[in-house]
Coordinates of C-alpha atoms and ligand atoms in Angstrom, one line a residue:
M1 CA -9.7 32.1 -9.4
Q2 CA -9.8 32.8 -5.7
S3 CA -13.6 32.8 -5.5
Y4 CA -13.8 29.6 -7.6
L5 CA -11.3 27.8 -5.4
E6 CA -13.1 29.1 -2.2
Q7 CA -16.4 27.7 -3.5
Q8 CA -14.9 24.3 -4.4
L9 CA -13.3 24.0 -0.9
K10 CA -16.5 25.0 0.8
Q11 CA -18.3 22.3 -1.1
R12 CA -15.8 19.7 0.2
Q13 CA -16.3 21.0 3.7
Q14 CA -20.0 20.8 3.5
N15 CA -19.8 17.1 2.4
A16 CA -17.5 16.2 5.3
L17 CA -14.7 15.5 2.7
Y18 CA -12.3 18.3 3.6
R19 CA -8.8 17.0 4.5
T20 CA -6.5 18.5 7.0
R21 CA -3.0 17.4 8.0
K22 CA -1.9 16.6 11.5
T23 CA 1.6 17.8 12.2
H24 CA 3.5 15.5 14.6
E25 CA 6.9 15.9 16.2
S26 CA 8.2 12.3 16.6
E27 CA 9.8 9.4 14.8
Q28 CA 7.4 6.7 13.6
G29 CA 6.1 4.3 16.2
T30 CA 3.0 3.3 18.1
R31 CA 3.2 6.7 19.9
L32 CA 3.2 10.0 18.0
F33 CA 3.6 13.4 19.7
I34 CA 1.3 16.2 18.5
E35 CA 1.7 19.6 20.2
G36 CA 3.6 17.9 23.0
K37 CA 0.9 15.3 23.7
S38 CA 1.3 11.6 23.1
Y39 CA -1.1 9.7 20.9
L40 CA -1.5 6.0 20.4
N41 CA -1.0 5.5 16.6
F42 CA -3.3 3.2 14.7
C43 CA -2.8 4.6 11.2
S44 CA 0.7 4.1 10.1
N45 CA 1.9 1.7 7.4
D46 CA 5.0 0.9 9.3
Y47 CA 3.7 -2.6 9.9
L48 CA 6.9 -4.1 11.2
G49 CA 8.2 -1.2 13.2
L50 CA 11.2 -0.6 11.0
A51 CA 10.8 3.1 10.2
A52 CA 12.7 4.1 13.3
H53 CA 14.7 0.9 14.0
P54 CA 18.1 1.7 15.6
E55 CA 20.0 -0.6 13.2
L56 CA 18.5 1.1 10.2
K57 CA 19.2 4.5 11.6
T58 CA 22.8 3.7 12.1
T59 CA 23.0 2.2 8.6
L60 CA 21.6 5.4 7.1
Q61 CA 23.9 7.6 9.1
Q62 CA 27.0 5.7 8.1
A63 CA 25.9 5.5 4.5
V64 CA 25.4 9.3 4.4
D65 CA 29.0 9.7 5.7
K66 CA 30.1 7.6 2.8
Y67 CA 27.8 8.7 -0.1
G68 CA 26.5 12.1 0.9
V69 CA 22.8 12.9 0.9
G70 CA 21.8 13.3 -2.8
S71 CA 22.2 11.1 -5.8
G72 CA 22.8 14.1 -8.0
A73 CA 21.1 12.9 -11.2
S74 CA 18.7 10.4 -12.8
H75 CA 19.7 6.8 -13.1
L76 CA 20.5 7.1 -16.8
V77 CA 22.8 10.0 -16.3
T78 CA 25.1 9.7 -13.3
G79 CA 22.7 8.9 -10.5
H80 CA 23.0 5.1 -10.6
S81 CA 25.4 4.0 -7.9
H82 CA 26.7 0.5 -7.0
E83 CA 24.4 0.7 -3.9
H84 CA 21.4 0.9 -6.2
E85 CA 22.8 -1.9 -8.3
A86 CA 23.4 -4.1 -5.2
L87 CA 19.9 -3.5 -3.9
E88 CA 18.3 -4.4 -7.2
R89 CA 20.3 -7.6 -7.3
A90 CA 19.2 -8.4 -3.7
F91 CA 15.5 -7.8 -4.6
A92 CA 15.7 -10.0 -7.7
E93 CA 17.2 -12.8 -5.5
F94 CA 14.7 -12.3 -2.7
M95 CA 11.7 -12.5 -5.1
G96 CA 13.2 -15.2 -7.3
T97 CA 13.1 -13.2 -10.6
E98 CA 15.7 -12.4 -13.2
R99 CA 15.8 -8.7 -12.5
A100 CA 14.6 -5.9 -10.3
L101 CA 14.3 -2.2 -10.9
L102 CA 14.3 0.5 -8.2
F103 CA 11.8 3.4 -8.4
S104 CA 11.6 6.5 -6.2
T105 CA 8.0 5.7 -5.1
G106 CA 5.3 3.1 -5.6
Y107 CA 3.1 5.7 -7.3
M108 CA 5.9 6.3 -9.8
A109 CA 6.5 2.6 -10.3
N110 CA 2.9 2.0 -11.3
I111 CA 2.7 5.0 -13.5
G112 CA 6.0 4.0 -15.2
V113 CA 5.1 0.3 -15.8
I114 CA 1.6 0.7 -17.3
S115 CA 2.5 3.7 -19.4
A116 CA 5.6 2.0 -20.7
L117 CA 3.8 -1.3 -21.6
L118 CA 0.5 -0.1 -23.1
G119 CA -0.7 2.3 -25.7
R120 CA -4.0 3.4 -27.4
Q121 CA -4.7 0.1 -29.1
D122 CA -4.4 -1.9 -25.8
A123 CA -6.6 -2.6 -22.8
V124 CA -6.1 -2.6 -19.1
F125 CA -8.4 -4.4 -16.6
L126 CA -8.6 -3.0 -13.1
D127 CA -10.3 -4.1 -9.9
K128 CA -12.7 -1.2 -8.8
L129 CA -10.9 -1.0 -5.5
N130 CA -7.4 -0.8 -7.0
H131 CA -5.1 2.0 -5.6
A132 CA -5.4 5.4 -7.2
S133 CA -1.9 5.1 -8.7
L134 CA -2.9 2.1 -10.8
V135 CA -6.0 4.0 -12.1
D136 CA -3.9 7.1 -12.9
A137 CA -1.3 4.9 -14.6
A138 CA -4.0 3.3 -16.8
I139 CA -5.4 6.8 -17.7
L140 CA -1.9 8.0 -18.6
S141 CA -1.2 5.0 -20.8
R142 CA -4.2 5.9 -23.0
A143 CA -5.2 2.2 -23.2
K144 CA -8.9 1.3 -22.9
I145 CA -9.8 0.9 -19.3
H146 CA -12.1 -1.8 -18.0
R147 CA -13.0 -1.9 -14.3
Y148 CA -14.6 -4.9 -12.7
V149 CA -16.5 -5.0 -9.5
H150 CA -14.2 -5.7 -6.6
S151 CA -12.9 -9.3 -6.8
N152 CA -15.6 -10.3 -9.3
L153 CA -13.5 -12.5 -11.5
T154 CA -16.4 -13.8 -13.4
Q155 CA -17.0 -10.3 -14.7
L156 CA -13.3 -10.0 -15.4
E157 CA -13.4 -13.2 -17.5
T158 CA -16.3 -11.8 -19.5
L159 CA -14.5 -8.5 -20.1
L160 CA -11.3 -10.3 -21.1
T161 CA -13.1 -12.6 -23.5
K162 CA -15.0 -9.7 -25.2
S163 CA -11.9 -7.5 -25.6
D164 CA -10.2 -7.5 -29.0
A165 CA -7.3 -5.3 -27.8
E166 CA -3.9 -6.1 -29.1
L167 CA -2.3 -6.3 -25.6
K168 CA -4.3 -6.9 -22.4
L169 CA -3.0 -6.2 -18.9
V170 CA -4.8 -7.2 -15.7
A171 CA -3.6 -5.0 -12.8
T172 CA -4.5 -5.6 -9.2
D173 CA -3.6 -4.7 -5.7
G174 CA -2.1 -7.7 -3.8
V175 CA -3.6 -6.6 -0.5
F176 CA -6.4 -4.0 -1.0
S177 CA -5.2 -0.9 0.7
M178 CA -8.5 0.2 2.2
D179 CA -10.2 -3.1 2.8
G180 CA -7.3 -5.3 3.8
D181 CA -8.4 -8.4 1.8
I182 CA -6.1 -10.3 -0.5
A183 CA -6.7 -10.6 -4.2
N184 CA -7.4 -14.1 -5.5
L185 CA -4.1 -14.4 -7.3
P186 CA -4.3 -18.0 -8.2
K187 CA -7.5 -17.4 -10.1
L188 CA -6.2 -14.1 -11.6
A189 CA -3.1 -15.9 -12.8
Q190 CA -5.2 -18.7 -14.4
L191 CA -7.6 -16.2 -16.1
S192 CA -4.8 -14.1 -17.4
K193 CA -2.9 -17.1 -18.9
Q194 CA -6.1 -18.4 -20.4
S195 CA -6.9 -15.0 -22.1
E196 CA -3.2 -14.3 -23.0
A197 CA -3.3 -11.2 -20.8
W198 CA -0.4 -10.0 -18.7
L199 CA -0.8 -9.9 -15.0
M200 CA 0.6 -7.1 -12.8
M201 CA 0.3 -7.0 -9.0
D202 CA 1.0 -4.0 -6.7
D203 CA 1.9 -5.6 -3.4
A204 CA 2.4 -2.4 -1.4
H205 CA 0.7 -3.8 1.7
G206 CA 1.7 -7.5 1.2
I207 CA 5.4 -7.3 0.7
G208 CA 7.3 -7.9 3.9
V209 CA 4.1 -8.7 5.8
L210 CA 2.7 -11.9 4.1
G211 CA 4.4 -15.2 3.5
E212 CA 6.9 -17.2 5.5
T213 CA 9.9 -15.1 4.3
G214 CA 8.0 -11.9 3.6
R215 CA 7.8 -12.3 -0.2
G216 CA 4.2 -11.1 0.1
S217 CA 1.0 -12.1 -1.6
I218 CA 2.7 -14.6 -4.1
E219 CA 4.3 -16.4 -1.2
H220 CA 1.0 -16.4 0.7
F221 CA -0.6 -18.4 -2.1
N222 CA 2.6 -20.4 -2.9
L223 CA 2.8 -19.0 -6.4
S224 CA 5.9 -18.3 -8.3
P225 CA 6.8 -15.0 -10.1
N226 CA 6.1 -16.8 -13.3
D227 CA 2.4 -16.8 -12.3
V228 CA 2.5 -13.0 -11.7
P229 CA 5.1 -11.7 -14.2
I230 CA 5.0 -8.1 -13.1
I231 CA 5.2 -7.4 -9.4
V232 CA 5.5 -3.9 -7.8
G233 CA 6.6 -3.6 -4.1
T234 CA 6.8 -0.5 -2.1
L235 CA 9.5 0.3 0.4
G236 CA 7.9 3.0 2.5
K237 CA 5.5 0.7 4.3
A238 CA 6.7 -2.6 5.9
F239 CA 10.3 -1.9 4.8
G240 CA 10.1 1.3 6.8
V241 CA 12.2 3.4 4.4
F242 CA 11.2 4.9 1.0
G243 CA 11.0 3.8 -2.6
A244 CA 9.6 1.0 -4.7
F245 CA 10.8 -1.8 -6.9
V246 CA 9.5 -3.8 -9.9
V247 CA 10.6 -7.4 -10.3
G248 CA 10.2 -9.6 -13.4
S249 CA 12.1 -10.9 -16.4
E250 CA 15.3 -9.5 -17.9
L251 CA 13.3 -8.3 -20.9
L252 CA 10.6 -6.6 -18.7
I253 CA 13.2 -4.7 -16.7
E254 CA 15.2 -3.6 -19.8
T255 CA 12.0 -2.4 -21.4
L256 CA 11.2 -0.3 -18.3
I257 CA 14.7 1.2 -18.3
Q258 CA 14.2 2.3 -21.9
L259 CA 10.6 3.4 -21.7
A260 CA 9.3 4.1 -18.2
R261 CA 9.2 7.9 -18.1
S262 CA 8.8 8.1 -14.3
Y263 CA 12.0 6.1 -14.1
I264 CA 13.9 8.0 -16.7
Y265 CA 13.0 11.6 -16.0
T266 CA 13.5 11.8 -12.3
T267 CA 16.4 12.0 -9.8
A268 CA 17.6 8.7 -8.5
L269 CA 16.8 7.8 -4.9
P270 CA 19.7 8.9 -2.6
P271 CA 22.2 6.0 -2.5
A272 CA 22.3 6.0 1.3
L273 CA 18.6 5.0 1.2
A274 CA 19.5 2.1 -1.1
T275 CA 22.1 1.0 1.5
T276 CA 19.5 1.3 4.3
L277 CA 17.0 -0.7 2.2
R278 CA 19.5 -3.5 1.8
T279 CA 19.7 -3.8 5.6
S280 CA 15.9 -3.5 5.9
L281 CA 15.5 -6.4 3.3
E282 CA 17.9 -8.6 5.4
M283 CA 15.8 -7.9 8.5
I284 CA 12.6 -8.7 6.6
Q285 CA 14.0 -12.0 5.3
L286 CA 15.6 -13.1 8.6
D287 CA 13.3 -11.9 11.3
G288 CA 10.2 -13.9 10.8
W289 CA 9.2 -13.2 14.4
R290 CA 8.1 -9.7 13.4
R291 CA 5.5 -11.2 11.0
E292 CA 4.4 -13.7 13.6
Q293 CA 4.0 -11.0 16.3
L294 CA 2.0 -8.9 13.8
Q295 CA -0.3 -11.9 13.1
Q296 CA -0.9 -12.3 16.9
R297 CA -1.9 -8.6 17.1
I298 CA -4.3 -9.0 14.2
A299 CA -5.9 -12.1 15.7
Y300 CA -6.1 -10.4 19.1
F301 CA -7.7 -7.3 17.7
R302 CA -10.3 -9.4 15.7
S303 CA -11.3 -11.5 18.7
E304 CA -11.6 -8.6 21.0
A305 CA -13.6 -6.6 18.4
E306 CA -16.0 -9.6 18.0
K307 CA -16.4 -9.8 21.8
H308 CA -17.4 -6.1 21.8
D309 CA -19.7 -6.3 18.9
I310 CA -17.6 -4.2 16.6
P311 CA -18.3 -5.1 12.9
L312 CA -15.2 -6.2 11.0
M313 CA -14.3 -6.7 7.4
P314 CA -13.0 -10.2 6.3
S315 CA -9.4 -9.1 6.5
H316 CA -6.4 -11.1 8.0
T317 CA -3.9 -8.4 7.2
P318 CA -2.8 -5.5 9.4
I319 CA -5.5 -3.3 7.7
Q320 CA -8.6 -3.6 9.8
P321 CA -11.3 -1.2 8.6
I322 CA -14.6 -0.4 10.3
V323 CA -17.0 0.8 7.7
L324 CA -19.4 3.5 8.9
K325 CA -20.7 4.6 5.5
D326 CA -21.3 8.2 6.5
S327 CA -18.4 10.5 6.2
Q328 CA -19.5 12.8 9.0
L329 CA -19.9 9.8 11.4
A330 CA -16.4 8.6 10.5
L331 CA -15.0 12.0 11.2
D332 CA -16.9 12.3 14.5
I333 CA -15.7 9.0 15.8
S334 CA -12.1 9.7 14.6
Q335 CA -12.3 13.0 16.4
A336 CA -13.7 11.4 19.6
L337 CA -10.8 8.9 19.6
Y338 CA -8.4 11.8 19.1
Q339 CA -9.7 13.5 22.2
Q340 CA -8.9 10.3 24.1
G341 CA -5.3 10.2 22.7
I342 CA -5.9 7.7 19.9
L343 CA -5.1 8.3 16.3
V344 CA -7.3 6.5 13.7
T345 CA -7.9 8.3 10.4
A346 CA -11.3 8.6 8.9
I347 CA -11.0 7.5 5.2
R348 CA -13.7 9.1 3.0
P349 CA -14.5 9.3 -0.7
P350 CA -12.9 9.6 -3.2
T351 CA -10.2 7.4 -1.5
V352 CA -13.0 4.8 -1.0
P353 CA -16.3 4.5 -2.9
Q354 CA -19.3 6.7 -2.1
N355 CA -21.1 5.7 1.1
T356 CA -18.3 3.5 2.4
A357 CA -16.4 6.0 4.6
R358 CA -14.6 4.2 7.3
L359 CA -12.1 4.2 10.1
R360 CA -9.0 2.5 8.8
I361 CA -7.1 0.9 11.7
T362 CA -3.7 -0.5 11.0
L363 CA -1.8 -2.7 13.3
S364 CA 1.9 -3.0 13.9
T365 CA 4.3 -5.5 15.3
Q366 CA 5.1 -2.9 18.0
H367 CA 1.6 -2.5 19.4
E368 CA 1.2 -4.0 22.8
M369 CA -2.0 -6.0 23.6
E370 CA -2.9 -3.2 26.1
D371 CA -2.8 -0.7 23.2
I372 CA -5.3 -2.8 21.4
D373 CA -7.5 -3.0 24.6
K374 CA -7.5 0.8 24.8
L375 CA -8.6 1.1 21.2
I376 CA -11.4 -1.4 21.6
A377 CA -12.5 0.3 24.8
A378 CA -12.6 3.7 23.0
L379 CA -14.6 2.2 20.1
T380 CA -17.1 0.3 22.1
P381 CA -19.4 3.3 23.0
F382 CA -20.0 3.7 19.3
T383 CA -21.0 0.2 18.3
H384 CA -24.7 1.0 18.1
Q385 CA -23.9 3.6 15.4
M386 CA -21.9 1.1 13.3
P387 CA -23.8 -0.3 10.3
R388 CA -23.9 -4.1 10.0
D389 CA -25.6 -4.9 6.7
D390 CA -23.8 -5.7 3.4
I391 CA -20.3 -5.1 4.6
Ligands
PLP401 C1 1.0 3.3 -0.8 C2 0.6 2.6 -2.0 C3 1.2 3.0 -3.2 C4 2.1 4.1 -3.3 O1 3.4 3.8 -2.8 P1 4.3 5.0 -2.4 O2 5.7 4.4 -2.4 O3 3.8 5.5 -1.1 O4 4.2 6.0 -3.5 C5 0.9 2.2 -4.4 N1 0.0 1.2 -4.3 C6 -0.6 0.9 -3.2 C7 -1.6 -0.2 -3.2 C8 -0.4 1.6 -2.0 O5 -1.0 1.3 -0.9

C-alpha cells in the first residue's frame, strides 16, 4: 500500500495538482495571519463579512450558555430542538415556501435530496460545471446521469426530449462556484416544465448575495419558488456560519425527512448554531447595504482589472476568476502573490475541467478599495502570461 500511495501522490505532484493546506491563526476576515504574518485574503466565501461579526459571536456565546455545545443525537431521535424548528420556519418564510429543512452541510443536502428522490429507473441532468456534491449525489442515486455542456440549454432540451426515464430531475448550481456566472434559471424553469422534469437549484453562492433581500438567484431573476421547486442554500458562505437548508413544498420536505439518508443518519447541527443562523438571517434580510457594498467592490475590481489588461470572466458575482489554463502557471502566480502578502488560491483540475486552471479571486463587503488596488498591482506584472482566447 505505501509504495502505491507514494507513487500516486508523486504523479499528482508532477502534474502540479498536489494540494497543501495553509494553516492560519485568525478569525475570518480580509486579513489572515499565517505564521505571525498578515495576508490580504481574496479566497474566502465569507462574502458579507459575517463569519466573525461581533453580534453573531455574542449570539453564539449566549446560545451555548443556554443549550450547550452539542445536539446529542440525530433529528429523528432527540437532536431536534425548538431552535432548529424556529430556524426552519424562518427560512421557509424568507424564501416564500411551505417548508424548509436544515442539513449539516451543503454537501450533505445535495447528497440527501437527489438520492432520496431518484432511483435506477430515473434520470438526472447536470450542467458540466455543477459542484462536485451534485455529481456525487447523482452517482449515489443510481439514476442515469446526463451531463450537458456548461449552460448549453439546447443540448439539455435534446437530452430531456430523448429520455424515457420515469422521473427526470434537472440539477444546477445557481451561481457557478468556479466561474461566477449565474445559471439561466428562467429558461431552465421553462424547459423543465415543458419536459415534466423537476428542477433543483443549489444556490450556495447566490443565497444572501443576490437579490434585493438576499433570496439569491431566484430573486435575481424575479422568479418564484414555484418555478424552482427544490432549492438548496448553504450557510457557511454568505451566512457566515455553518449548515445548509432545502426549501420547497410540504410534501417535498416530508419526503426528505423520511428518506434522505444524509439527514437521517447523522447528528443534528448544534442548536446554538441554529440560534446564530437565525440572527444571521435577520442581518441578511435587513442589511441590504452589505450586498450594495459588495456590488461596488465587484464593479471596482472589474473596472480596474480592465484598465490593467487583466482578462476577466463574464461574472457579476463576488467570484472573479482569472483563467490561466496551465496548473503550474496558476500555482506560480499564486505563490508570487503569497510572497507579497496576498492570498489567492490556484484552482486546478479536477476541481475545474482540464486546461482551465485559474486564480479564483473572491471579493467581500469588507474589502477596502485600497485592498483591491494592491491585488491589481500584484497581478499586473503577469498580464502578458494570461491567455486571452476562448475564455
Ligand atoms: C460550497 C458548496 C457546496 C457545499 O456546501 P458546504 O456547506 O460547504 O458543504 C455545495 N454546492 C456548492 C455549489 C458549493 O459551492
